[in-house]
Short mmCIF file of C-alpha atoms in Angstrom, two decimals:
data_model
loop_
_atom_site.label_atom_id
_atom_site.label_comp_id
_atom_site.label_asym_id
_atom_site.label_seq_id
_atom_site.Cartn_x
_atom_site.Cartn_y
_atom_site.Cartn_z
CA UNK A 1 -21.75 65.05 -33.32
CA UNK A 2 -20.29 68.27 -34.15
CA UNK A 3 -20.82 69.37 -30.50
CA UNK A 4 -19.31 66.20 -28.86
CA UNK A 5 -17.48 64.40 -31.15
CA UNK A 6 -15.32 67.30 -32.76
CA UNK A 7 -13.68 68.39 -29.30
CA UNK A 8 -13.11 64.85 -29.02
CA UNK A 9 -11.43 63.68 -31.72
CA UNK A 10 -9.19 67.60 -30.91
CA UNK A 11 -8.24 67.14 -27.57
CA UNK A 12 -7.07 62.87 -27.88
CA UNK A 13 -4.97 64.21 -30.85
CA UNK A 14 -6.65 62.30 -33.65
CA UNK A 15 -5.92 63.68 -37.60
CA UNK A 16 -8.80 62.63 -39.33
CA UNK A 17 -12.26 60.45 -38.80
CA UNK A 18 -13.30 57.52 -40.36
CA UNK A 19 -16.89 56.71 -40.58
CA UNK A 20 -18.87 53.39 -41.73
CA UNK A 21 -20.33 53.39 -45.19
CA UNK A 22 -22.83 56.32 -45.08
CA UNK A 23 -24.65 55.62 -48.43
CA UNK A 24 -28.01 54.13 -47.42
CA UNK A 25 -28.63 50.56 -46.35
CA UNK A 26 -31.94 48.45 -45.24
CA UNK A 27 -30.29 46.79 -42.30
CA UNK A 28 -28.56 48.16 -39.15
CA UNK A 29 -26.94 45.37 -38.32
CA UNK A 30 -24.77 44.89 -41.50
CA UNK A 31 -23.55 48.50 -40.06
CA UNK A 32 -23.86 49.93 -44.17
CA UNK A 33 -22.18 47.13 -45.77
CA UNK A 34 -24.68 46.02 -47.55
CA UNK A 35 -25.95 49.29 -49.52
CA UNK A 36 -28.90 49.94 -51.77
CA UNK A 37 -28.75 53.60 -52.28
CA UNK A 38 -25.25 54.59 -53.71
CA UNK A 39 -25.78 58.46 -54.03
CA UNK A 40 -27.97 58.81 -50.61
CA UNK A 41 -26.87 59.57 -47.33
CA UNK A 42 -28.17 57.42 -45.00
CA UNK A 43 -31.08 58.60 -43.09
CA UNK A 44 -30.00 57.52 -39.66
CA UNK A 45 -27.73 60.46 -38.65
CA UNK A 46 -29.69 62.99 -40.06
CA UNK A 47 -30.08 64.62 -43.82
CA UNK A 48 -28.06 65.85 -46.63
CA UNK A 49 -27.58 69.11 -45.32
CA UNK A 50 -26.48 68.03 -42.13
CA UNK A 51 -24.01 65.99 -42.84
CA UNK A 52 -22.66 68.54 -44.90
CA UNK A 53 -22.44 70.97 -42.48
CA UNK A 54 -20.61 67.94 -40.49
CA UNK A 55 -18.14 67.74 -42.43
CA UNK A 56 -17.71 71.20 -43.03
CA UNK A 57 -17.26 71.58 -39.16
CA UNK A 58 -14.75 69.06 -39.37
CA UNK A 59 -12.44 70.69 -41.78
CA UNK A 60 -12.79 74.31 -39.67
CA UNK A 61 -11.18 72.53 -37.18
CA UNK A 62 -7.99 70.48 -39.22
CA UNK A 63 -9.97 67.72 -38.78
CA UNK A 64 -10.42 65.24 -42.53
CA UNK A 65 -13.06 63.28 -42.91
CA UNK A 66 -12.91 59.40 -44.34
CA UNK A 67 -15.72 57.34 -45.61
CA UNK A 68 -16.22 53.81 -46.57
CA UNK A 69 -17.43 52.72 -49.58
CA UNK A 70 -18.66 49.46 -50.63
CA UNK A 71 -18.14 48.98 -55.18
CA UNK A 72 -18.21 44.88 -54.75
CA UNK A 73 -21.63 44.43 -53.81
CA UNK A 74 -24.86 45.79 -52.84
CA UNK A 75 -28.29 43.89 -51.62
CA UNK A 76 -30.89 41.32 -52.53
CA UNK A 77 -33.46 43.60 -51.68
CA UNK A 78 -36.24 44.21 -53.53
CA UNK A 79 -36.28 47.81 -53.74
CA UNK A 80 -32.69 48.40 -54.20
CA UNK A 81 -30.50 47.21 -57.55
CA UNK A 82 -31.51 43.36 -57.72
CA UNK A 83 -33.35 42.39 -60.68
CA UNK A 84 -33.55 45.89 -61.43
CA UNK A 85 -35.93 45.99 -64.42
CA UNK A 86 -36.91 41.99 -63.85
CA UNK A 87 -33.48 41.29 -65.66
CA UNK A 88 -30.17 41.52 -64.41
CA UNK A 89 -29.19 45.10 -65.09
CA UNK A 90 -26.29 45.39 -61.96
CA UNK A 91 -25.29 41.91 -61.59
CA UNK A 92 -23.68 39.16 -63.18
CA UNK A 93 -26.27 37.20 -65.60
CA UNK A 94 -24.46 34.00 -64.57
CA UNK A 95 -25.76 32.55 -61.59
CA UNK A 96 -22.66 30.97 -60.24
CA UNK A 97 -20.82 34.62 -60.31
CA UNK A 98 -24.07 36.63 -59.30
CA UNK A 99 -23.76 35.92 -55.38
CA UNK A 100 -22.08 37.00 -52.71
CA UNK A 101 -19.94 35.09 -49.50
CA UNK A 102 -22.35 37.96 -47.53
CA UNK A 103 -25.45 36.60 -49.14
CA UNK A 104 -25.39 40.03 -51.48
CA UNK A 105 -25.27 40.25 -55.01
CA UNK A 106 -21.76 40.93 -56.99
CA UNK A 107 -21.30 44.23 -59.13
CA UNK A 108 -21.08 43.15 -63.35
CA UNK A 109 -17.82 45.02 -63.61
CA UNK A 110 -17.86 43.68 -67.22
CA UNK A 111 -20.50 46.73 -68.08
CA UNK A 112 -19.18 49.89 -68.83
CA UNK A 113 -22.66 51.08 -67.15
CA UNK A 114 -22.34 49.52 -64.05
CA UNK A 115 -18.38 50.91 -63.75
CA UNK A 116 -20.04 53.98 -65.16
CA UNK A 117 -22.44 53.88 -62.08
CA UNK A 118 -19.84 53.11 -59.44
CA UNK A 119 -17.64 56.08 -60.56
CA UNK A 120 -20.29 58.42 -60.65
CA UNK A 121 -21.02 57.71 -57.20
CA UNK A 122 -17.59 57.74 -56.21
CA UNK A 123 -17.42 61.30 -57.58
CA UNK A 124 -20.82 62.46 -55.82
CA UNK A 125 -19.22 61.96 -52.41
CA UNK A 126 -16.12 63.81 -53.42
CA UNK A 127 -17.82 66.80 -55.04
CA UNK A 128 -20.83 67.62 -53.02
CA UNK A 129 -19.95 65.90 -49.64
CA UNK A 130 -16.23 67.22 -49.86
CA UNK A 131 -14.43 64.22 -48.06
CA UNK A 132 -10.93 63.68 -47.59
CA UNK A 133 -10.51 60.17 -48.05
CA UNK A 134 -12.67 57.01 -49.78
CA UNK A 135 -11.75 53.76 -48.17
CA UNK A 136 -13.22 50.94 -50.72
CA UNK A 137 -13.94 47.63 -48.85
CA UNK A 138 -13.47 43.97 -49.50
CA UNK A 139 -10.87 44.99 -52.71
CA UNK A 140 -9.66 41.46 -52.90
CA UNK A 141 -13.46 40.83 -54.17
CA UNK A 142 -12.47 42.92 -56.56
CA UNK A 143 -9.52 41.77 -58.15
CA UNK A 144 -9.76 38.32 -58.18
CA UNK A 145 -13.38 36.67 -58.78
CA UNK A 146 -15.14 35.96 -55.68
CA UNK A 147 -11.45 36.93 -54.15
CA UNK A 148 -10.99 33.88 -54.76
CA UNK A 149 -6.87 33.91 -56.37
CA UNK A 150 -7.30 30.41 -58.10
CA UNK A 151 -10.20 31.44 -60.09
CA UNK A 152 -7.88 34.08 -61.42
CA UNK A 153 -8.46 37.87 -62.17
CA UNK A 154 -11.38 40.02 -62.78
CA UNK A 155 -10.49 42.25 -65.92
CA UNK A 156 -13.53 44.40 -65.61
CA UNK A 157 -13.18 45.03 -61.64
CA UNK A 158 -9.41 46.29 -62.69
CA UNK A 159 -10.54 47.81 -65.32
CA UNK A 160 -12.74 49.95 -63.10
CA UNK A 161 -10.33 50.26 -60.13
CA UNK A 162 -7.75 51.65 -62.74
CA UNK A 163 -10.25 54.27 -64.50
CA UNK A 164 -11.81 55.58 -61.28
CA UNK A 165 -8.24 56.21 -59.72
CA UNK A 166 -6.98 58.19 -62.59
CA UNK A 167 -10.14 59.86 -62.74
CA UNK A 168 -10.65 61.10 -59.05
CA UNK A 169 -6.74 61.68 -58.81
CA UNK A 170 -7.11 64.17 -61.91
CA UNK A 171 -10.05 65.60 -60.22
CA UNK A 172 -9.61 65.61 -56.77
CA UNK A 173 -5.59 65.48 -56.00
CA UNK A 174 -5.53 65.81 -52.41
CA UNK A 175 -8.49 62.57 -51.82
CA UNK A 176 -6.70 59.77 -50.46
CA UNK A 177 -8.21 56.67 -52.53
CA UNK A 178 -7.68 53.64 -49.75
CA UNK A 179 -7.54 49.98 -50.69
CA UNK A 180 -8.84 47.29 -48.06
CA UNK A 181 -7.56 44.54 -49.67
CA UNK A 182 -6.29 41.15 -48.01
CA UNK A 183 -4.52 40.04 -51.45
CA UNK A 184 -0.92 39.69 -52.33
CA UNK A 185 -1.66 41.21 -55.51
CA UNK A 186 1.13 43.74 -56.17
CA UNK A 187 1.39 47.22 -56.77
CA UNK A 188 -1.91 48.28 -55.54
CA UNK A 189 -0.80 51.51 -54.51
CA UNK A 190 1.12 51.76 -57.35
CA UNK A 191 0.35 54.32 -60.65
CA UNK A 192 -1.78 52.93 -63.52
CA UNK A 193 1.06 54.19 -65.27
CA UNK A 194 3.79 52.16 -63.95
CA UNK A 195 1.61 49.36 -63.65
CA UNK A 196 -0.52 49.85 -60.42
CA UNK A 197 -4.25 49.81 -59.77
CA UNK A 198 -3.70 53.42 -58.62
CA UNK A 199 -4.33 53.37 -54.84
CA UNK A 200 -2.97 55.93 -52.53
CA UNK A 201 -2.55 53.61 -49.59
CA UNK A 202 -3.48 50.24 -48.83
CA UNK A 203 -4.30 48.47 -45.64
CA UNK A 204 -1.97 46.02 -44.22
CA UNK A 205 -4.50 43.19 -42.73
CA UNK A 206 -1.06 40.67 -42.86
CA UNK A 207 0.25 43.22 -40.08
CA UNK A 208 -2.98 42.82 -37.85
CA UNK A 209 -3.03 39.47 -38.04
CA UNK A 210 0.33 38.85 -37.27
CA UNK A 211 0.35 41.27 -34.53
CA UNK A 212 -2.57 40.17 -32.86
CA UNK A 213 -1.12 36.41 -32.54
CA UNK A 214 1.79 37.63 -31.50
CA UNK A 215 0.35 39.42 -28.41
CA UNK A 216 -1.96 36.36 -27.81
CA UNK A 217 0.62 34.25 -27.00
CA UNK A 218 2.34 33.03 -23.66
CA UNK A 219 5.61 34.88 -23.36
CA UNK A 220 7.06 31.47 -22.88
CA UNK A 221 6.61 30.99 -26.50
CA UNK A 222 7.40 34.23 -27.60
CA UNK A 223 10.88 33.17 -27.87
CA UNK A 224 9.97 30.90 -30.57
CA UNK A 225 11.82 32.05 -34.22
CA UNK A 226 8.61 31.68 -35.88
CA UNK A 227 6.21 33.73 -33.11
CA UNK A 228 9.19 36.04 -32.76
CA UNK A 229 9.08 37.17 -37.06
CA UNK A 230 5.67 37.98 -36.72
CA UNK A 231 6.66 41.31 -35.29
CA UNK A 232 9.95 41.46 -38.03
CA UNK A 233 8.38 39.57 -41.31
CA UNK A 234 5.99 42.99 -41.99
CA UNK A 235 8.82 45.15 -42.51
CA UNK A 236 10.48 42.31 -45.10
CA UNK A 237 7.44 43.82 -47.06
CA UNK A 238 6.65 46.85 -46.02
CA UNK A 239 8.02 49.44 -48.90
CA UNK A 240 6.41 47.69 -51.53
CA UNK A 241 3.30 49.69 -50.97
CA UNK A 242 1.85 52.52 -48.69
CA UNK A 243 0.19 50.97 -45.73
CA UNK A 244 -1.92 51.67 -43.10
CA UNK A 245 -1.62 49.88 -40.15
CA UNK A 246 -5.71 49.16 -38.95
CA UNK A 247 -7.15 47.94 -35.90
CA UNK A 248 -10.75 47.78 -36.70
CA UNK A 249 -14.14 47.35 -36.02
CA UNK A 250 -13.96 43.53 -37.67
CA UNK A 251 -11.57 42.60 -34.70
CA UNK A 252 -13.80 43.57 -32.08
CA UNK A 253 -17.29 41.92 -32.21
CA UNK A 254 -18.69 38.24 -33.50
CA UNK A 255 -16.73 36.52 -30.02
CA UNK A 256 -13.29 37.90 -31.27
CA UNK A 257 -13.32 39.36 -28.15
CA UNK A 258 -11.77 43.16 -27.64
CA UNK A 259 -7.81 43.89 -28.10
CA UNK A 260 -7.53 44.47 -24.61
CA UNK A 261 -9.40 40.92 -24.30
CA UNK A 262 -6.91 39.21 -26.78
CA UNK A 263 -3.72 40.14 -24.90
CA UNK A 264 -2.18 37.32 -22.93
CA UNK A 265 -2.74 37.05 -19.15
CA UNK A 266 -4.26 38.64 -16.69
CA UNK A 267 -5.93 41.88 -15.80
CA UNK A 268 -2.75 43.27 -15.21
CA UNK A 269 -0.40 41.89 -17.70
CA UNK A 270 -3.43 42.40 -20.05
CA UNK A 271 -2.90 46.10 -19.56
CA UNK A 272 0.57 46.12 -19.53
CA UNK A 273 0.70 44.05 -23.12
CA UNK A 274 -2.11 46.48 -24.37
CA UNK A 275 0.54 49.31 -23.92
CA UNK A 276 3.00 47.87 -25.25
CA UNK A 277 1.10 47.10 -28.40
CA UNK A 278 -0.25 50.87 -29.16
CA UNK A 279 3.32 51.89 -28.57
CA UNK A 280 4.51 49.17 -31.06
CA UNK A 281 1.64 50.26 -33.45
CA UNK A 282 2.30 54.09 -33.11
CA UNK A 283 6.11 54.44 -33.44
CA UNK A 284 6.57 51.82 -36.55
CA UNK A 285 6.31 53.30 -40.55
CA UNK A 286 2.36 53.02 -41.59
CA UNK A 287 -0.42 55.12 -41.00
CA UNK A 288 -2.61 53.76 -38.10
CA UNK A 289 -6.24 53.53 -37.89
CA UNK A 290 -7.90 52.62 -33.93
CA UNK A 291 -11.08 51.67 -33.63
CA UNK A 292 -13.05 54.28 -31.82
CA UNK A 293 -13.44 52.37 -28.30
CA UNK A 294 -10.13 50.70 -28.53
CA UNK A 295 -8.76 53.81 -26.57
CA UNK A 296 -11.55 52.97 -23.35
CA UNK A 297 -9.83 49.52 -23.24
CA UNK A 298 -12.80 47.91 -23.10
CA UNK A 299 -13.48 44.20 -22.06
CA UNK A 300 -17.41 44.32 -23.49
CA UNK A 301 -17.52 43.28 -27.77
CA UNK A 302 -18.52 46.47 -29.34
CA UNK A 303 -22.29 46.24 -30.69
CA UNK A 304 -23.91 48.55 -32.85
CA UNK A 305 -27.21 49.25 -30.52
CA UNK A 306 -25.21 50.15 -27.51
CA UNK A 307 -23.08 53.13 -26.37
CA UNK A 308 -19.37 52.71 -26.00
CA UNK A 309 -17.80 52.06 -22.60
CA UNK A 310 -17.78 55.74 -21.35
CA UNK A 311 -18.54 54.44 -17.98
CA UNK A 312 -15.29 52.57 -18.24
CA UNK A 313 -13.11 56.08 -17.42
CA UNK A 314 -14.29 56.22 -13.91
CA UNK A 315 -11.87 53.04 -13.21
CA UNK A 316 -8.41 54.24 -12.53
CA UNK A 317 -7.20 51.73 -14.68
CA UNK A 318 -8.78 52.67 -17.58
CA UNK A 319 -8.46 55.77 -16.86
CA UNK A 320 -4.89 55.74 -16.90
CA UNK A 321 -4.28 53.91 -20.42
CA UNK A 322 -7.05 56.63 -22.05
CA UNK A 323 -4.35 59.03 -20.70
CA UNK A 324 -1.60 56.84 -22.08
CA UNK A 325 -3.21 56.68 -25.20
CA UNK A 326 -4.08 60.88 -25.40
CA UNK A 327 -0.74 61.31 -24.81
CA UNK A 328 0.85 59.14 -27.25
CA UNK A 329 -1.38 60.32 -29.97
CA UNK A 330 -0.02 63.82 -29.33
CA UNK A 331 3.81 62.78 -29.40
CA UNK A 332 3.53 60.93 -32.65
CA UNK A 333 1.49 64.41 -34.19
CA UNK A 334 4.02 66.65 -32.96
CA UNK A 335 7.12 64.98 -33.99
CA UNK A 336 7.48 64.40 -37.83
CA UNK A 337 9.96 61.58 -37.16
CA UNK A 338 7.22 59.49 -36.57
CA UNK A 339 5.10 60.09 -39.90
CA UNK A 340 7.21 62.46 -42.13
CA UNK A 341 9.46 59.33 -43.95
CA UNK A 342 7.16 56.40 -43.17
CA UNK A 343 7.47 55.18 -46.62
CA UNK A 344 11.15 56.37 -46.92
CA UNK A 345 13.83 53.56 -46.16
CA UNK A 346 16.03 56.63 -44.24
CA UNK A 347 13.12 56.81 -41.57
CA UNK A 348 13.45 53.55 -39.67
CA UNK A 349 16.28 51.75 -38.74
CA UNK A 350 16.15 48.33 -37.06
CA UNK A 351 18.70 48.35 -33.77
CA UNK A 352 17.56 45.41 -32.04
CA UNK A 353 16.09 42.10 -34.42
CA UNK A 354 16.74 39.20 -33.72
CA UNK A 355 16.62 38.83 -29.69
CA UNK A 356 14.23 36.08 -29.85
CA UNK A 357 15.13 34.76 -26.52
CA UNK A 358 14.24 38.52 -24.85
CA UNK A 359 11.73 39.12 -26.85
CA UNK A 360 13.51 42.93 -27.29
CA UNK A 361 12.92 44.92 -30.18
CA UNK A 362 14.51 48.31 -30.80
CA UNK A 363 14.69 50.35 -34.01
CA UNK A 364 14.99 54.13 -34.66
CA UNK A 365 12.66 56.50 -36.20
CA UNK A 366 14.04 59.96 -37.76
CA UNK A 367 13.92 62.42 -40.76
CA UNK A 368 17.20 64.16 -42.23
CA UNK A 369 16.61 67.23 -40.52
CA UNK A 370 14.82 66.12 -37.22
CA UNK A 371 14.88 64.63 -33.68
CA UNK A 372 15.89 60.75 -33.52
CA UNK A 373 13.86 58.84 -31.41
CA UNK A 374 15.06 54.90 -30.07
CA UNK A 375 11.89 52.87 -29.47
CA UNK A 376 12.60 49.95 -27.51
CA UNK A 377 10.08 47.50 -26.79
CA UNK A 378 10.34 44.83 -23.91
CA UNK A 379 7.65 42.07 -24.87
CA UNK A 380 8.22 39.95 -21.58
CA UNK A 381 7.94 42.81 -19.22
CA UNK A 382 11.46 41.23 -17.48
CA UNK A 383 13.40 43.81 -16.15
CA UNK A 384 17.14 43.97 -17.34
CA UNK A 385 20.38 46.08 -16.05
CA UNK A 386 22.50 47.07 -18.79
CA UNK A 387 21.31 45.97 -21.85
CA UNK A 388 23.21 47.79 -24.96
CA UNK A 389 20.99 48.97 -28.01
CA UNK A 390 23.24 50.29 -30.53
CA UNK A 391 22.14 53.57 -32.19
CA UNK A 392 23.49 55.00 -35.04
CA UNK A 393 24.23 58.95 -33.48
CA UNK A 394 26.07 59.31 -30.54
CA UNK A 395 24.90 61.30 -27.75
CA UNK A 396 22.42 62.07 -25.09
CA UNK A 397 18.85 60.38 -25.22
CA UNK A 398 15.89 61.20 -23.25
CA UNK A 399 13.21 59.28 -21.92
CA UNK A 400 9.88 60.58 -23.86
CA UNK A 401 7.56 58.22 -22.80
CA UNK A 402 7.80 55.38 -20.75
CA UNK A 403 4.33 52.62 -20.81
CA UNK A 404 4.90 51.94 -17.14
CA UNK A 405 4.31 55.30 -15.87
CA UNK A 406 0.75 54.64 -16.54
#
C-alpha cells in the first residue's frame, strides 16, 4: 500500500485516508465491525510493525491517517469478550440490554472497567500507532439505549464519551475525535465544558440522506418546495456543530446500488447529475469524506472480496469524470475559500434559494482576505440566457471549472 496507494491518494489531491476498523475481527464480511481484539491490529494487511511503518509513510508525505473504531459493541464469539470469565464481565447482565440490532453484544458502559477498557484502547491507537483521527461508529448506540431516543439516555455511554474526549484532547491535541452519529442529540461537537460530549466533528448522515433523494428524483419533481429544501434545510442546521459531509461505504453495497447508480436517468444524464453532485458536495461548508471507488463512477456494488473498478478508466467516460473529480479535489485544496471558514457564518453566502421552479442554486464561498468564488448549480441541466445571480462584490468573475467540459 505504501507503494501504490500513497502516490494515489498524492496525485487525486486527497488530505487524509480513512481506513475500516483495523482492530481485529473473526469475520471478513462484517468488514471489522464486529471486533474481538481491541488493542490488535488486524492480521489481514500485515503486522504491527508494518502498519506502523504505513502510517509513518503516510505522514512523510502530508498525508493523515483516520481509523474507525467501534466502543458500542464487539462479538458473540467465543474467544473474544462474551461471557468472558462464564459471567458477564463486558456486557450488560440484563438480557434485554445485552444484545445488539447486529446480532453483537452491547458494551456495560455502567462499569468504570469496561469505560476503563475502551479508553485504554482508544489511547493505544493514538500513542503507538500515531493516527490522526478516530472516527467512533454507530454513536447514536451510544447515547441513547439501543439508539433507541424513547428509551431515553445512556448515562454511562456519556459518561464515557465525555471522559475519553477530555482525556485524548489533553493528550493528543491535534487527533480529530469524529462522531458518526445519526441522532439529533445536541452539542456533540460541543466542549464537556460548555455542555458537549466533546467531539471534534460530527458526521452529517441528515445531509446524505437528503442529498441522495434529492438527486434520485425526476427533475419534473424537483420543482416541488419540499424536494427542492432538501438541498437548503441542511444549512438551517448546519453551524450548530462541525460536520463532515460523508458519502460512504454503507451507501454503496446491500442493493443500494452505487451513487452513480442512484442518480436519475440515463447513462448520460446519470453522469451529468453525478457531476453536479461532487461539485455540490465539494464547494458547500463541511468536510467531505468519498468513498474510495466513488471517484471510478462505478455501476458494480462495491464488495469486499473483489478489486475496485480499475478496469472502468479505460472507458472515456469514466475516464473523463476521474479527471473531473482529480481536478476538483485539487481546486478545493488550493483555495482556502473552500475549507478555511467552513464553520464560520462569513464563509458562505446563499445568492440563489429559493428558485424551486429552476431548480438553480447559487451561493458564495470566501475568507476575509481571499478569492470569492460564485458556485452556481443548474439541477435540470436546461440551458438559460441571462439569468442574474446577485453577488455581493462587484467585478470580474472567471470561469474555474465548468462540469460540462468533462
Amino acid at each position: 500500500m505504501v507503494d501504490m496507494l500513497i502516490p494515489y491518494v498524492k496525485e487525486n489531491g486527497y488530505s487524509h485516508i480513512e481506513l475500516m476498523p483495523l482492530t481485529e475481527y473473526p469475520y471478513d464480511g462484517s468488514w471489522g465491525y464486529q471486533v474481538n481484539g481491541y488493542f490488535s491490529a488486524t492480521s489481514r494487511y500485515g503486522n504491527p510493525k508494518q502498519l506502523m511503518y504505513f502510517i509513518d509513510q503516510c505522514h512523510k508525505n502530508n498525508i493523515g491517517v483516520i481509523m474507525d473504531f467501534v466502543p458500542a459493541h464487539f462479538v458473540k464469539d467465543a474467544h473474544g469478550l462474551s461471557m468472558f470469565d462464564g459471567g458477564c464481565v463486558y456486557e450488560y447482565p440484563n438480557i434485554h440490554d445485552r444484545y445488539t440490532e447486529w446480532d453483537s453484544c452491547y458494551f456495560d458502559f455502567g462499569r468504570e472497567e469496561v469505560r476503563s477498557f475502551l479508553m485504554s484502547s482508544v489511547h493505544f491507537w493514538a500513542n503507538y500507532y500515531h493516527v490522526d483521527g478516530i472516527r467512533f461508529d454507530a454513536i447514536s448506540n451510544l447515547i441513547f439505549w439501543a439508539g433507541n431516543k424513547s428509551r431515553g439516555q445512556n448515562d454511562g455511554a456519556i459518561t464515557f464519551m465525555k471522559r475519553m474526549n477530555t482525556k485524548m484532547a489533553e493528550l493528543f491535541p491535534s487527533l480529530m475525535l469524529i462522531a458518526e452519529d445519526s441522532s439529533d442529540y445536541p452539542k456533540v461537537t460541543h466542549k464537556v465544558e460548555d455542555g458537549g460530549l466533546g467531539f471534534d466533528y460530527k458526521w452529517d448522515l441528515g445531509w446524505m440522506n437528503d442529498t441522495l433523494k434529492y438527486f434520485k428524483e425526476d427533475p419534473v419533481y424537483r420543482s416541488n418546495i419540499d424536494i427542492h429544501r432538501k438541498l437548503t434545510f441542511s444549512m438551517m442546521y448546519f453551524y450548530s456543530e462541525k460536520f463532515i459531509l460523508p458519502i460512504s461505504h454503507d451507501e454503496v453495497v446491500h442493493g443500494k446500488k452505487t451513487i452513480l447508480d442512484k442518480m436519475w436517468g440515463n447513462n448520460d444524464q446519470k453522469f451529468a447529475q453525478y457531476k453536479a453532485l461532487h461539485l455540490y458536495m465539494m464547494t458547500r461548508p463541511g468536510k467531505k469524506i468519498n468513498f474510495m471507488g466513488n471517484e471510478l463512477a462505478e455501476y458494480k456494488e462495491w464488495n469486499e472480496v473483489d478489486s475496485l473498478g480499475w478496469n472502468l478508466l479505460d472507458y472515456p467516460q469514466h475516464h473523463s469524470f476521474f479527471k473531473y473529480y482529480n481536478e476538483l479535489n485539487h481546486l478545493i485544496k488550493k483555495n482556502p475559500a473552500f475549507y478555511k471558514a467552513d464553520f464560520s457564518y462569513d464563509g458562505f453566502t446563499w445568492l440563489v434559494v429559493d428558485d424551486n421552479k429552476q431548480s438553480i442554486f447559487a451561493y458564495e464561498r470566501k475568507t476575509k482576505s481571499g478569492k470569492t468564488f460564485v458556485c452556481v448549480l443548474n439541477f435540470l441541466g436546461n440551458t438559460h440566457i441571462g439569468y442574474k445571480i446577485p453577488v455581493t462584490n462587484k467585478g470580474f468573475y472567471r470561469e474555474v471549472m465548468n462540469t460540462d467540459s468533462y
